Coordinates of C-alpha atoms in Angstrom, one line a residue:
X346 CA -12.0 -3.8 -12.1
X347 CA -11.7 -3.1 -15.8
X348 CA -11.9 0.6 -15.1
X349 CA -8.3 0.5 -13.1
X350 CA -6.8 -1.6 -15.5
X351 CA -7.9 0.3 -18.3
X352 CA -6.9 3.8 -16.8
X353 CA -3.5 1.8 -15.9
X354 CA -3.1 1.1 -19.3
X355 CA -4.4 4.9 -20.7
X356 CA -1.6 6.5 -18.1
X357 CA 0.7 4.2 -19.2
X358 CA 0.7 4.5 -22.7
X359 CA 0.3 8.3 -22.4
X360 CA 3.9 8.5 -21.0
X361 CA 6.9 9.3 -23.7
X362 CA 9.2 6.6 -22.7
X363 CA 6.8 3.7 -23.3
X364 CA 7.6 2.6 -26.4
X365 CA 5.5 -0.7 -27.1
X366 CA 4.5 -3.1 -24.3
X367 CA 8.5 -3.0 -22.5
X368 CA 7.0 -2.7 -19.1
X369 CA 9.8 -4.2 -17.5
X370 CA 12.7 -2.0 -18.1
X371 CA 14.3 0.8 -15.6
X372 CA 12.8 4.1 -17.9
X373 CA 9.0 2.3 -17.6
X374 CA 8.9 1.8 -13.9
X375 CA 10.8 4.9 -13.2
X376 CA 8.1 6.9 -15.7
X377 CA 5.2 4.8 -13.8
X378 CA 6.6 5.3 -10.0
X379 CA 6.9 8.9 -11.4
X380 CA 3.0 9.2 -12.2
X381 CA 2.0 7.8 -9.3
X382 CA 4.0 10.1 -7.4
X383 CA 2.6 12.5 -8.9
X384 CA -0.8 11.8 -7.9
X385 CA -0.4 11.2 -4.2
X386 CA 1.1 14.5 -3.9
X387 CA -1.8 15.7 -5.1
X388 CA -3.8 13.7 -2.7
X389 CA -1.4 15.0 0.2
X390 CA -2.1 18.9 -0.7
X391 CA -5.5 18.0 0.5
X392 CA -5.2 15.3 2.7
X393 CA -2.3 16.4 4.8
X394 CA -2.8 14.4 7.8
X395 CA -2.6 11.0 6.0
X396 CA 0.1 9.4 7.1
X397 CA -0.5 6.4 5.7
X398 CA 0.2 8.3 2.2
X399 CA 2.9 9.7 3.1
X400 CA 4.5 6.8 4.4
X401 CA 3.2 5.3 0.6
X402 CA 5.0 8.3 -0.7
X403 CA 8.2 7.2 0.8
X404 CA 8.4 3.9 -0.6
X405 CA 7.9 4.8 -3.7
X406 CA 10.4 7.5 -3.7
X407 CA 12.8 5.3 -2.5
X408 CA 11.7 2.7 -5.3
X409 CA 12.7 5.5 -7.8
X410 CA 15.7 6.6 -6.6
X411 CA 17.2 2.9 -6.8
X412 CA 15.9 2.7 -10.1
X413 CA 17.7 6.0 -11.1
X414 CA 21.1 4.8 -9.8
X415 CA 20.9 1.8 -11.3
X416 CA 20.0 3.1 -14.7
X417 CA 22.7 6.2 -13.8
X418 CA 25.2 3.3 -13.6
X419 CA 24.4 1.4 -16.6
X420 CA 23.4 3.9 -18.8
X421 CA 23.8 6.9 -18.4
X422 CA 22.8 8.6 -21.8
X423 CA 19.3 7.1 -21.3
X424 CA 19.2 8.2 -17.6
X425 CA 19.6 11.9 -18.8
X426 CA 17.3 11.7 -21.1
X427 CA 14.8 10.2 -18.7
X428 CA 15.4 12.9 -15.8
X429 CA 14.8 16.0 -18.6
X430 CA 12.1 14.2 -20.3
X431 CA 10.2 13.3 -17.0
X432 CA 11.2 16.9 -15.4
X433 CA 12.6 15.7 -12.2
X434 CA 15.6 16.2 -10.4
X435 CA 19.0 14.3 -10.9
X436 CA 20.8 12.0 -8.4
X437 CA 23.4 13.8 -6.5
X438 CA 27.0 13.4 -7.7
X439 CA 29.5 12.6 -5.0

């Protein structure tokens, strides 16, 4: 068990927008949701009949985008500099 937590902690620390141990904010958990999003679409390029990761793959991209329009609403400075430092697309603007 201390191998997971310690790998937790080595992927979370490795990310840019971790600054100290602020794991509750919108950047953290949107930077975290976006590693592990990461790695089950790895998974899925080999593994493409798992539907149980992909339906895992769902919920967390849904996880994300509420995250990202709730920081897009509150602050939006720091929500672009999230989505160019994490490389991922933007929200849609209506």
């Amino acid at each position: 068990m201390t191998i997971a937590i310690t790998n937790k902690e080595i992927s979370f620390n490795s990310s840019p927008i971790c600054e100290g141990r602020n794991t509750g904010s919108a950047e953290s958990q949107i930077s975290c949701l976006t590693n592990r999003v990461l790695k089950l679409t790895s998974h899925l390029k080999l593994h493409s009949k798992d539907y149980s990761s992909q339906r895992g793959l769902w919920k967390l991209l849904g996880k994300r985008k509420r995250l990202l329009i709730y920081l897009s609403e509150k602050n939006l400075s720091s929500y672009d500099r999230l989505i160019k430092n994490l490389g991922i697309r933007g929200l849609k603007r209506r």
